[in-house]
């Protein structure tokens, strides 16, 4: 059974590589010959997907092949992690300069976007791996990162899409039964056919004022997404349950799954926000810490659950992960809504002032939450390291 699983992993990894080469290659070709207006975004997204699928897919294929050959994997002991931090700062500065100065961005910018998305999860994973040196092996880390990036994201996307469609149907029904609702829906359907209308922030601000829209955003961002993603993000830990990991090992496994999930989000979710690239990428630092921290918590939850040690503690760790994730999503969604409502036109100068205060407050809360998550990650790593040393 183990050799069958290793063979299936090798085949699946090579399939991911082939899909990445095909889809990413076609995307790059489409970007080069397509509309100049969409070239930068198309190339950035295509190169990002190509890098994720081919780079991580080859790493998975190599580890699967080595495992089939019966070759042991080296302990996970990353060093010189500070070089990654310096490289990340350089990537941010040069990438933003390319965009701001219009230095052939379609050709020169995508590698910097890729580096800005890849480095933060790897740095966090490296720091924890250094703190818990020798707890896990490279093969386990690669498997968990791949599970988070490919398996967990695919499952989460499918479930979240079903939830979103259900909420949209309920929201449409709620609008339809209001006075004037059918006419509003007809007008909205016509507007949605126009890309220019969707890109107009003033019109989007009008949508953001609808209570039904706000309720739908809250249900999806604060209710549905955290519950789904925290349940699925570390599914790779469950797949390796037969190895009976200890708490430190399960923690690193879960964190690696969270790092893989953050890696996919960093590369793909930010490719459409190139007009505000640096602020969005910097905000993703907090999201990366969040995914790694809650992934680690869920790794500990798997440890409690798989050994039937303390099921209530496992449930508590899941609730804690969901709560932290929900708090982050609530602040991020609030920032988006307030930014839309603050567009020129819909509000007066006094309203603009209050919205500026609101944005500054939410940003401060996001920074505070990111720092708290970082401290929690550091504390858990130190605690588990001491516990491992004692045993």
CSV table of C-alpha atoms in Angstrom, one decimal:
chain,number,residue,atom,x,y,z
A,1,UNK,CA,0.0,0.0,0.0
A,2,UNK,CA,2.8,2.4,0.8
A,3,UNK,CA,4.6,1.8,-2.5
A,4,UNK,CA,1.3,2.2,-4.3
A,5,UNK,CA,0.8,5.5,-2.6
A,6,UNK,CA,4.3,6.6,-3.5
A,7,UNK,CA,3.7,5.6,-7.2
A,8,UNK,CA,0.4,7.5,-7.2
A,9,UNK,CA,2.1,10.5,-5.7
A,10,UNK,CA,4.7,10.4,-8.4
A,11,UNK,CA,2.1,10.2,-11.2
A,12,UNK,CA,0.0,12.9,-9.6
A,13,UNK,CA,3.0,15.2,-9.3
A,14,UNK,CA,4.1,14.7,-12.9
A,15,UNK,CA,0.5,15.4,-13.9
A,16,UNK,CA,0.6,18.7,-12.0
A,17,UNK,CA,3.8,19.6,-13.8
A,18,UNK,CA,2.3,18.7,-17.2
A,19,UNK,CA,-0.8,20.8,-16.4
A,20,UNK,CA,1.3,23.7,-15.3
A,21,UNK,CA,3.4,23.6,-18.5
A,22,UNK,CA,0.3,23.4,-20.7
A,23,UNK,CA,-1.9,25.9,-18.9
A,24,UNK,CA,0.9,28.3,-17.9
A,25,UNK,CA,2.5,28.1,-21.3
A,26,UNK,CA,-0.8,28.8,-23.1
A,27,UNK,CA,-1.4,31.7,-20.7
A,28,UNK,CA,2.1,33.2,-21.4
A,29,UNK,CA,1.5,32.9,-25.2
A,30,UNK,CA,-2.0,34.5,-24.8
A,31,UNK,CA,-0.5,37.4,-22.9
A,32,UNK,CA,2.2,38.0,-25.4
A,33,UNK,CA,-0.1,38.1,-28.4
A,34,UNK,CA,-3.3,39.3,-26.7
A,35,UNK,CA,-4.6,42.7,-25.8
A,36,UNK,CA,-1.9,45.1,-24.5
A,37,UNK,CA,-4.3,46.4,-21.8
A,38,UNK,CA,-4.5,42.9,-20.2
A,39,UNK,CA,-0.9,41.8,-21.0
A,40,UNK,CA,0.7,42.5,-17.6
A,41,UNK,CA,-2.0,40.8,-15.5
A,42,UNK,CA,-2.2,37.8,-17.9
A,43,UNK,CA,1.5,37.3,-18.0
A,44,UNK,CA,1.9,37.7,-14.2
A,45,UNK,CA,-0.9,35.2,-13.5
A,46,UNK,CA,0.4,32.7,-16.0
A,47,UNK,CA,4.0,32.9,-14.8
A,48,UNK,CA,2.8,32.6,-11.2
A,49,UNK,CA,0.7,29.5,-12.0
A,50,UNK,CA,3.6,28.0,-14.1
A,51,UNK,CA,6.0,28.5,-11.3
A,52,UNK,CA,3.7,27.0,-8.6
A,53,UNK,CA,2.7,24.0,-10.6
A,54,UNK,CA,6.1,23.2,-12.2
A,55,UNK,CA,8.3,24.2,-9.3
A,56,UNK,CA,6.4,22.5,-6.5
A,57,UNK,CA,5.2,19.7,-8.7
A,58,UNK,CA,8.8,18.7,-9.6
A,59,UNK,CA,9.8,18.9,-5.9
A,60,UNK,CA,6.9,16.5,-5.1
A,61,UNK,CA,7.9,14.2,-8.0
A,62,UNK,CA,11.5,14.1,-6.9
A,63,UNK,CA,10.6,13.2,-3.3
A,64,UNK,CA,8.2,10.5,-4.5
A,65,UNK,CA,10.9,9.0,-6.7
A,66,UNK,CA,13.5,9.1,-3.9
A,67,UNK,CA,10.9,7.4,-1.6
A,68,UNK,CA,10.2,4.7,-4.2
A,69,UNK,CA,14.0,4.1,-4.4
A,70,UNK,CA,14.1,3.6,-0.7
A,71,UNK,CA,16.4,6.6,-0.1
A,72,UNK,CA,16.1,8.4,3.2
A,73,UNK,CA,15.4,12.1,3.4
A,74,UNK,CA,17.7,14.6,5.1
A,75,UNK,CA,16.5,16.3,8.3
A,76,UNK,CA,14.8,19.7,7.8
A,77,UNK,CA,17.4,22.1,9.2
A,78,UNK,CA,17.2,25.4,7.1
A,79,UNK,CA,20.0,27.9,7.6
A,80,UNK,CA,20.8,31.5,6.7
A,81,UNK,CA,17.1,32.4,6.6
A,82,UNK,CA,18.0,36.1,7.0
A,83,UNK,CA,19.2,36.1,3.4
A,84,UNK,CA,15.6,35.4,2.4
A,85,UNK,CA,14.4,38.4,4.3
A,86,UNK,CA,16.9,40.7,2.6
A,87,UNK,CA,16.0,39.2,-0.8
A,88,UNK,CA,12.3,39.9,0.0
A,89,UNK,CA,12.9,43.6,0.7
A,90,UNK,CA,14.9,43.9,-2.5
A,91,UNK,CA,12.2,42.2,-4.5
A,92,UNK,CA,9.6,44.6,-3.1
A,93,UNK,CA,11.6,47.7,-4.0
A,94,UNK,CA,12.6,46.6,-7.4
A,95,UNK,CA,9.2,45.2,-8.3
A,96,UNK,CA,7.4,48.4,-7.3
A,97,UNK,CA,10.0,50.5,-9.2
A,98,UNK,CA,9.3,48.5,-12.3
A,99,UNK,CA,5.6,49.2,-12.0
A,100,UNK,CA,5.9,52.8,-11.1
A,101,UNK,CA,8.5,53.7,-13.7
A,102,UNK,CA,6.9,51.5,-16.4
A,103,UNK,CA,10.1,49.6,-17.1
A,104,UNK,CA,8.7,47.1,-19.6
A,105,UNK,CA,6.6,45.6,-16.7
A,106,UNK,CA,5.0,42.9,-18.9
A,107,UNK,CA,8.4,41.3,-19.4
A,108,UNK,CA,10.3,42.2,-16.3
A,109,UNK,CA,7.8,42.3,-13.5
A,110,UNK,CA,6.3,38.7,-13.3
A,111,UNK,CA,9.5,37.1,-11.7
A,112,UNK,CA,9.4,39.8,-8.9
A,113,UNK,CA,5.7,39.0,-8.3
A,114,UNK,CA,6.6,35.3,-8.0
A,115,UNK,CA,9.4,36.0,-5.6
A,116,UNK,CA,7.3,38.3,-3.4
A,117,UNK,CA,4.7,35.5,-3.1
A,118,UNK,CA,7.0,32.6,-2.6
A,119,UNK,CA,9.5,34.0,-0.1
A,120,UNK,CA,7.2,34.9,3.0
A,121,UNK,CA,5.8,31.3,3.4
A,122,UNK,CA,9.3,29.8,3.0
A,123,UNK,CA,10.8,32.2,5.4
A,124,UNK,CA,8.2,31.5,8.1
A,125,UNK,CA,8.5,27.7,7.5
A,126,UNK,CA,12.3,28.1,7.6
A,127,UNK,CA,12.3,30.0,10.9
A,128,UNK,CA,10.1,27.4,12.6
A,129,UNK,CA,12.1,24.5,11.1
A,130,UNK,CA,15.3,26.1,12.5
A,131,UNK,CA,13.6,26.5,15.9
A,132,UNK,CA,12.6,22.8,15.8
A,133,UNK,CA,15.7,21.6,14.1
A,134,UNK,CA,15.6,17.9,13.2
A,135,UNK,CA,11.9,17.4,14.1
A,136,UNK,CA,10.9,16.6,10.6
A,137,UNK,CA,12.6,15.7,7.3
A,138,UNK,CA,12.6,17.5,4.0
A,139,UNK,CA,10.3,14.9,2.4
A,140,UNK,CA,7.6,15.5,4.9
A,141,UNK,CA,7.8,19.2,4.5
A,142,UNK,CA,7.6,19.1,0.7
A,143,UNK,CA,4.6,16.7,0.9
A,144,UNK,CA,2.8,18.9,3.4
A,145,UNK,CA,3.5,22.1,1.4
A,146,UNK,CA,2.3,20.4,-1.8
A,147,UNK,CA,-0.8,19.2,0.0
A,148,UNK,CA,-1.6,22.7,1.2
A,149,UNK,CA,-0.9,24.3,-2.2
A,150,UNK,CA,-2.7,21.8,-4.4
A,151,UNK,CA,-5.1,19.5,-2.6
A,152,UNK,CA,-6.3,21.8,0.2
A,153,UNK,CA,-6.8,24.8,-2.1
A,154,UNK,CA,-8.7,22.7,-4.7
A,155,UNK,CA,-11.0,21.2,-2.0
A,156,UNK,CA,-11.5,24.6,-0.4
A,157,UNK,CA,-12.3,26.3,-3.7
A,158,UNK,CA,-15.0,23.7,-4.5
A,159,UNK,CA,-16.7,23.9,-1.1
A,160,UNK,CA,-16.5,27.7,-0.9
A,161,UNK,CA,-17.9,28.1,-4.4
A,162,UNK,CA,-20.9,26.0,-3.4
A,163,UNK,CA,-21.4,28.1,-0.3
A,164,UNK,CA,-21.1,31.4,-2.2
A,165,UNK,CA,-23.6,30.2,-4.8
A,166,UNK,CA,-26.0,29.3,-2.1
A,167,UNK,CA,-25.6,32.7,-0.4
A,168,UNK,CA,-26.0,34.5,-3.7
A,169,UNK,CA,-29.2,32.6,-4.4
A,170,UNK,CA,-30.6,33.6,-1.0
A,171,UNK,CA,-29.5,37.2,-1.4
A,172,UNK,CA,-31.1,37.4,-4.9
A,173,UNK,CA,-34.3,36.0,-3.5
A,174,UNK,CA,-34.2,38.6,-0.6
A,175,UNK,CA,-33.8,41.4,-3.1
A,176,UNK,CA,-36.4,40.0,-5.5
A,177,UNK,CA,-39.2,40.1,-2.9
A,178,UNK,CA,-38.5,43.7,-1.9
A,179,UNK,CA,-40.5,46.5,-3.5
A,180,UNK,CA,-38.7,47.4,-6.7
A,181,UNK,CA,-36.5,44.4,-6.3
A,182,UNK,CA,-37.2,42.7,-9.7
A,183,UNK,CA,-36.4,46.0,-11.5
A,184,UNK,CA,-33.1,46.3,-9.5
A,185,UNK,CA,-32.1,42.8,-10.4
A,186,UNK,CA,-32.8,43.4,-14.1
A,187,UNK,CA,-30.7,46.6,-14.1
A,188,UNK,CA,-27.9,44.8,-12.2
A,189,UNK,CA,-27.9,42.0,-14.7
A,190,UNK,CA,-27.4,44.5,-17.5
A,191,UNK,CA,-24.7,46.3,-15.7
A,192,UNK,CA,-22.8,43.1,-14.9
A,193,UNK,CA,-22.4,42.5,-18.6
A,194,UNK,CA,-20.3,45.6,-18.9
A,195,UNK,CA,-16.6,45.3,-17.6
A,196,UNK,CA,-16.4,49.1,-17.4
A,197,UNK,CA,-19.3,49.2,-15.0
A,198,UNK,CA,-17.7,46.5,-12.7
A,199,UNK,CA,-14.5,48.6,-12.7
A,200,UNK,CA,-16.2,51.8,-11.6
A,201,UNK,CA,-15.6,52.2,-7.9
A,202,UNK,CA,-18.5,54.7,-7.5
A,203,UNK,CA,-21.0,52.1,-8.7
A,204,UNK,CA,-19.4,49.4,-6.6
A,205,UNK,CA,-19.7,51.7,-3.7
A,206,UNK,CA,-23.5,51.9,-4.3
A,207,UNK,CA,-23.6,48.1,-4.2
A,208,UNK,CA,-21.6,48.1,-1.0
A,209,UNK,CA,-24.4,50.1,0.7
A,210,UNK,CA,-27.0,47.4,0.1
A,211,UNK,CA,-27.6,45.6,3.5
A,212,UNK,CA,-28.1,42.3,1.6
A,213,UNK,CA,-24.7,42.6,-0.1
A,214,UNK,CA,-23.0,43.5,3.2
A,215,UNK,CA,-24.7,40.5,4.9
A,216,UNK,CA,-23.6,38.2,2.1
A,217,UNK,CA,-20.0,39.5,2.4
A,218,UNK,CA,-20.0,38.9,6.1
A,219,UNK,CA,-21.4,35.4,5.7
A,220,UNK,CA,-18.8,34.4,3.2
A,221,UNK,CA,-15.7,36.1,4.6
A,222,UNK,CA,-16.3,35.7,8.3
A,223,UNK,CA,-18.6,32.7,8.4
A,224,UNK,CA,-18.0,30.3,5.5
A,225,UNK,CA,-14.4,30.7,4.5
A,226,UNK,CA,-12.6,30.3,7.9
A,227,UNK,CA,-14.6,27.2,8.8
A,228,UNK,CA,-13.9,25.6,5.4
A,229,UNK,CA,-10.3,26.5,5.0
A,230,UNK,CA,-9.3,25.6,8.6
A,231,UNK,CA,-10.9,22.2,8.2
A,232,UNK,CA,-9.2,21.4,4.9
A,233,UNK,CA,-5.9,23.3,5.0
A,234,UNK,CA,-4.0,20.6,6.8
A,235,UNK,CA,-5.7,17.6,5.3
A,236,UNK,CA,-2.2,16.3,4.5
A,237,UNK,CA,-1.6,15.7,8.2
A,238,UNK,CA,-4.5,13.3,8.3
A,239,UNK,CA,-3.1,11.5,5.2
A,240,UNK,CA,0.1,10.8,7.0
A,241,UNK,CA,-1.6,9.7,10.3
A,242,UNK,CA,-0.2,6.2,10.0
A,243,UNK,CA,3.2,7.7,11.0
A,244,UNK,CA,1.8,8.7,14.4
A,245,UNK,CA,3.5,12.1,14.7
A,246,UNK,CA,4.3,13.7,18.0
A,247,UNK,CA,3.1,17.2,18.9
A,248,UNK,CA,6.2,19.0,17.5
A,249,UNK,CA,6.1,17.0,14.3
A,250,UNK,CA,2.4,17.4,13.8
A,251,UNK,CA,2.8,21.2,14.4
A,252,UNK,CA,5.4,21.5,11.7
A,253,UNK,CA,3.4,19.4,9.3
A,254,UNK,CA,0.3,21.6,9.9
A,255,UNK,CA,2.4,24.8,9.5
A,256,UNK,CA,3.8,23.5,6.2
A,257,UNK,CA,0.3,22.8,5.0
A,258,UNK,CA,-0.6,26.4,5.9
A,259,UNK,CA,2.5,27.7,4.2
A,260,UNK,CA,1.5,25.8,1.0
A,261,UNK,CA,-2.0,27.3,1.2
A,262,UNK,CA,-0.5,30.8,1.6
A,263,UNK,CA,1.9,30.2,-1.2
A,264,UNK,CA,-0.9,29.5,-3.7
A,265,UNK,CA,-2.9,32.5,-2.4
A,266,UNK,CA,0.0,34.8,-2.6
A,267,UNK,CA,0.8,33.9,-6.2
A,268,UNK,CA,-2.7,33.7,-7.6
A,269,UNK,CA,-4.9,36.0,-5.6
A,270,UNK,CA,-2.8,39.1,-5.9
A,271,UNK,CA,-2.1,39.0,-9.6
A,272,UNK,CA,-5.3,41.1,-10.2
A,273,UNK,CA,-4.2,43.9,-7.8
A,274,UNK,CA,-1.2,45.3,-9.7
A,275,UNK,CA,-2.3,48.9,-9.4
A,276,UNK,CA,-1.8,48.6,-5.6
A,277,UNK,CA,0.8,45.9,-5.7
A,278,UNK,CA,3.1,46.8,-2.9
A,279,UNK,CA,0.4,47.5,-0.2
A,280,UNK,CA,-1.5,44.3,-1.2
A,281,UNK,CA,1.7,42.2,-1.1
A,282,UNK,CA,2.7,43.6,2.3
A,283,UNK,CA,-0.8,42.9,3.6
A,284,UNK,CA,-0.3,39.3,2.4
A,285,UNK,CA,2.6,39.1,5.0
A,286,UNK,CA,0.0,39.1,7.7
A,287,UNK,CA,-2.2,36.6,5.8
A,288,UNK,CA,0.9,34.3,5.4
A,289,UNK,CA,1.6,34.5,9.2
A,290,UNK,CA,-2.1,33.7,9.8
A,291,UNK,CA,-2.2,30.7,7.5
A,292,UNK,CA,1.1,29.3,9.0
A,293,UNK,CA,-0.1,29.9,12.6
A,294,UNK,CA,-3.5,28.4,12.2
A,295,UNK,CA,-2.0,25.6,10.2
A,296,UNK,CA,0.2,24.8,13.1
A,297,UNK,CA,-2.7,24.9,15.5
A,298,UNK,CA,-4.6,22.5,13.3
A,299,UNK,CA,-1.6,20.2,13.2
A,300,UNK,CA,-1.8,20.1,17.0
A,301,UNK,CA,-5.5,19.5,16.6
A,302,UNK,CA,-4.8,16.5,14.4
A,303,UNK,CA,-2.3,15.2,17.0
A,304,UNK,CA,-5.0,15.3,19.6
A,305,UNK,CA,-7.7,13.8,17.3
A,306,UNK,CA,-5.7,11.0,15.7
A,307,UNK,CA,-4.5,9.5,18.9
A,308,UNK,CA,-7.9,10.1,20.6
A,309,UNK,CA,-5.9,11.9,23.4
A,310,UNK,CA,-8.3,14.8,24.0
A,311,UNK,CA,-11.1,15.3,21.5
A,312,UNK,CA,-12.3,18.4,23.3
A,313,UNK,CA,-8.9,20.0,23.0
A,314,UNK,CA,-8.8,19.1,19.3
A,315,UNK,CA,-12.2,20.9,18.9
A,316,UNK,CA,-10.9,23.9,20.9
A,317,UNK,CA,-7.8,24.2,18.6
A,318,UNK,CA,-10.1,24.1,15.6
A,319,UNK,CA,-12.4,26.8,17.0
A,320,UNK,CA,-9.3,28.9,17.9
A,321,UNK,CA,-8.0,28.6,14.3
A,322,UNK,CA,-11.4,29.6,12.9
A,323,UNK,CA,-11.7,32.5,15.3
A,324,UNK,CA,-8.3,34.0,14.4
A,325,UNK,CA,-9.0,33.5,10.7
A,326,UNK,CA,-12.5,35.0,11.0
A,327,UNK,CA,-11.1,38.1,12.8
A,328,UNK,CA,-8.6,38.7,10.1
A,329,UNK,CA,-11.2,38.2,7.3
A,330,UNK,CA,-13.6,40.6,9.1
A,331,UNK,CA,-11.0,43.3,9.3
A,332,UNK,CA,-9.9,42.7,5.6
A,333,UNK,CA,-13.5,42.8,4.4
A,334,UNK,CA,-14.2,45.9,6.4
A,335,UNK,CA,-11.2,47.6,4.9
A,336,UNK,CA,-12.4,46.8,1.4
A,337,UNK,CA,-16.0,48.0,2.1
A,338,UNK,CA,-14.9,51.2,3.7
A,339,UNK,CA,-12.4,51.9,0.9
A,340,UNK,CA,-15.3,51.5,-1.6
A,341,UNK,CA,-17.6,53.7,0.3
A,342,UNK,CA,-14.9,56.4,0.5
A,343,UNK,CA,-14.6,56.8,-3.3
A,344,UNK,CA,-15.1,60.4,-4.5
A,345,UNK,CA,-18.7,61.4,-5.1
A,346,UNK,CA,-20.9,59.3,-2.7
A,347,UNK,CA,-19.9,61.1,0.5
A,348,UNK,CA,-19.0,64.6,1.6
A,349,UNK,CA,-15.7,65.8,3.1
A,350,UNK,CA,-16.8,65.0,6.6
A,351,UNK,CA,-17.7,61.5,5.6
A,352,UNK,CA,-14.3,61.1,3.8
A,353,UNK,CA,-12.6,62.1,7.0
A,354,UNK,CA,-14.4,59.6,9.1
A,355,UNK,CA,-13.7,56.9,6.5
A,356,UNK,CA,-10.1,57.8,6.6
A,357,UNK,CA,-10.1,57.3,10.4
A,358,UNK,CA,-11.9,54.0,9.9
A,359,UNK,CA,-9.3,52.7,7.4
A,360,UNK,CA,-6.4,53.8,9.6
A,361,UNK,CA,-8.1,52.0,12.6
A,362,UNK,CA,-8.6,48.8,10.7
A,363,UNK,CA,-5.0,48.8,9.3
A,364,UNK,CA,-3.8,49.3,12.9
A,365,UNK,CA,-5.9,46.3,14.0
A,366,UNK,CA,-4.6,44.2,11.2
A,367,UNK,CA,-1.0,45.0,12.1
A,368,UNK,CA,-1.8,44.3,15.7
A,369,UNK,CA,-3.3,40.9,14.8
A,370,UNK,CA,-0.4,40.0,12.6
A,371,UNK,CA,2.0,40.8,15.4
A,372,UNK,CA,0.0,38.8,17.9
A,373,UNK,CA,-0.1,35.8,15.4
A,374,UNK,CA,3.7,36.2,14.9
A,375,UNK,CA,4.3,36.2,18.7
A,376,UNK,CA,2.0,33.1,19.1
A,377,UNK,CA,3.9,31.3,16.4
A,378,UNK,CA,7.2,32.1,18.1
A,379,UNK,CA,5.9,31.1,21.5
A,380,UNK,CA,4.5,27.8,20.3
A,381,UNK,CA,7.8,27.0,18.5
A,382,UNK,CA,9.8,27.7,21.6
A,383,UNK,CA,7.4,25.6,23.8
A,384,UNK,CA,7.4,22.6,21.5
A,385,UNK,CA,11.2,22.8,21.1
A,386,UNK,CA,11.7,22.7,24.9
A,387,UNK,CA,9.2,19.9,25.2
A,388,UNK,CA,11.0,17.9,22.5
A,389,UNK,CA,14.3,18.5,24.2
A,390,UNK,CA,13.0,17.2,27.5
A,391,UNK,CA,11.6,14.0,25.9
